[in-house]
Amino acid sequence: QVQLVESGGGLVQAGGSLRLSCAASGRTFSSYVMGWFRQAPGKEREFVAAISRSGAKSFYADSVKGRFTISRDNAKNTVYLQMNGLKPEDTAVYYCAGDRAIFNSVVHTTVNGYDYWGQGTQVTVST
């Protein structure tokens, strides 16, 4: 099992940057595929990015490709989401998620592919 806590959200102007962090409890963090999802009011939770257990592979939603970067530091039990060139449509609650499995680009681009979730952190991008 793993406990996940997101941080780093806030208010930023369009075109700005934020770096989200997700801290994990437990000694087996490196056994988990990690992902980021987001949910705007009135919309379903949607996939943003995922990263393999070693960090060697990553996958992004088309809407954020080229702007966002997912990374992880297994020694610190932390996964990050660097967000550049933010747009108002990026406004949402951002969640990190984990799955104790080998990375699969089909499984880990869907909400149902993950067993563990953080509480979320709000990102608001102003016009």
XYZ file of C-alpha atoms in Angstrom:
127
model
C 0.000 0.000 0.000
C 0.963 3.625 -0.433
C -0.331 6.951 0.864
C -0.121 9.899 -1.557
C -0.152 13.625 -0.758
C -0.076 16.306 -3.472
C 1.263 19.831 -3.049
C 2.338 22.818 -5.136
C -0.970 23.968 -6.554
C -1.993 27.599 -6.629
C -3.028 30.581 -8.726
C -0.956 31.474 -11.764
C -1.396 33.711 -14.803
C -1.765 32.258 -18.276
C 1.653 31.443 -19.690
C 3.131 30.824 -16.262
C 4.525 27.693 -14.653
C 3.894 25.503 -11.626
C 5.593 22.405 -10.257
C 3.376 19.899 -8.483
C 4.754 17.306 -6.090
C 3.293 14.058 -4.826
C 4.910 12.545 -1.746
C 4.398 8.845 -1.087
C 4.596 6.915 2.157
C 5.917 3.391 2.197
C 9.087 1.521 1.299
C 8.012 0.168 -2.103
C 7.481 3.406 -4.053
C 9.747 2.198 -6.846
C 7.316 -0.684 -7.473
C 4.514 1.707 -8.480
C 3.596 3.212 -11.803
C 2.627 6.807 -11.044
C 0.220 9.081 -12.854
C -1.307 12.549 -12.774
C -4.977 13.231 -13.461
C -7.099 16.358 -13.292
C -10.757 17.170 -12.807
C -12.493 20.451 -13.613
C -15.921 21.345 -12.178
C -18.693 19.462 -13.940
C -16.263 17.265 -15.872
C -14.939 13.749 -15.459
C -11.460 13.089 -14.173
C -9.045 12.965 -17.108
C -5.586 11.571 -17.698
C -2.642 13.977 -17.771
C 0.605 11.998 -17.566
C 2.104 8.714 -16.364
C 5.591 7.419 -15.644
C 7.031 3.929 -15.358
C 8.521 2.539 -12.174
C 12.108 3.427 -13.040
C 11.180 6.680 -14.773
C 12.461 5.379 -18.105
C 9.096 5.674 -19.875
C 6.458 8.382 -19.769
C 3.154 9.069 -21.486
C 1.166 12.287 -21.910
C -2.282 13.414 -22.896
C -2.261 15.252 -26.219
C -3.593 18.369 -24.509
C -0.444 18.758 -22.377
C 2.246 17.204 -24.569
C 5.176 19.569 -24.989
C 4.101 21.706 -22.031
C 4.073 19.322 -19.055
C 6.810 16.980 -17.843
C 6.362 14.120 -15.391
C 9.357 12.902 -13.400
C 10.108 10.916 -10.273
C 12.785 10.603 -7.633
C 12.512 7.147 -6.124
C 15.089 7.969 -3.444
C 12.738 10.718 -2.217
C 9.500 8.766 -2.775
C 8.212 11.668 -4.858
C 6.685 12.182 -8.298
C 6.539 15.623 -9.941
C 4.570 17.386 -12.632
C 6.299 20.399 -14.149
C 3.687 22.532 -15.907
C 4.833 25.236 -18.322
C 2.882 27.476 -20.650
C -0.246 27.121 -18.537
C -3.613 27.888 -20.102
C -6.978 28.695 -18.485
C -8.262 25.303 -19.632
C -5.637 23.675 -17.384
C -7.609 24.888 -14.357
C -8.614 21.841 -12.314
C -7.937 19.820 -9.209
C -4.849 17.727 -9.927
C -4.523 14.249 -8.439
C -1.629 11.847 -8.312
C -2.253 8.129 -8.496
C -0.298 4.910 -8.093
C -0.506 1.318 -9.292
C 1.773 -1.523 -8.226
C 2.354 -2.873 -11.722
C 4.563 -2.691 -14.783
C 3.805 0.328 -16.962
C 1.183 -0.255 -19.647
C 0.211 2.649 -21.895
C -3.389 1.436 -22.202
C -4.009 0.630 -18.546
C -2.234 3.628 -17.084
C -3.920 6.300 -19.157
C -7.278 5.570 -17.505
C -8.659 6.340 -14.048
C -9.529 2.682 -13.531
C -5.894 1.686 -13.998
C -4.876 2.961 -10.569
C -5.611 1.712 -7.060
C -4.206 4.550 -4.937
C -5.068 8.259 -5.054
C -4.044 11.460 -3.343
C -6.406 14.137 -2.061
C -5.788 16.564 -4.909
C -4.374 20.071 -5.215
C -6.081 23.023 -6.902
C -4.486 24.671 -9.934
C -6.112 27.872 -11.181
C -4.878 29.643 -14.313
C -6.184 33.181 -14.784
C -6.722 34.946 -18.099
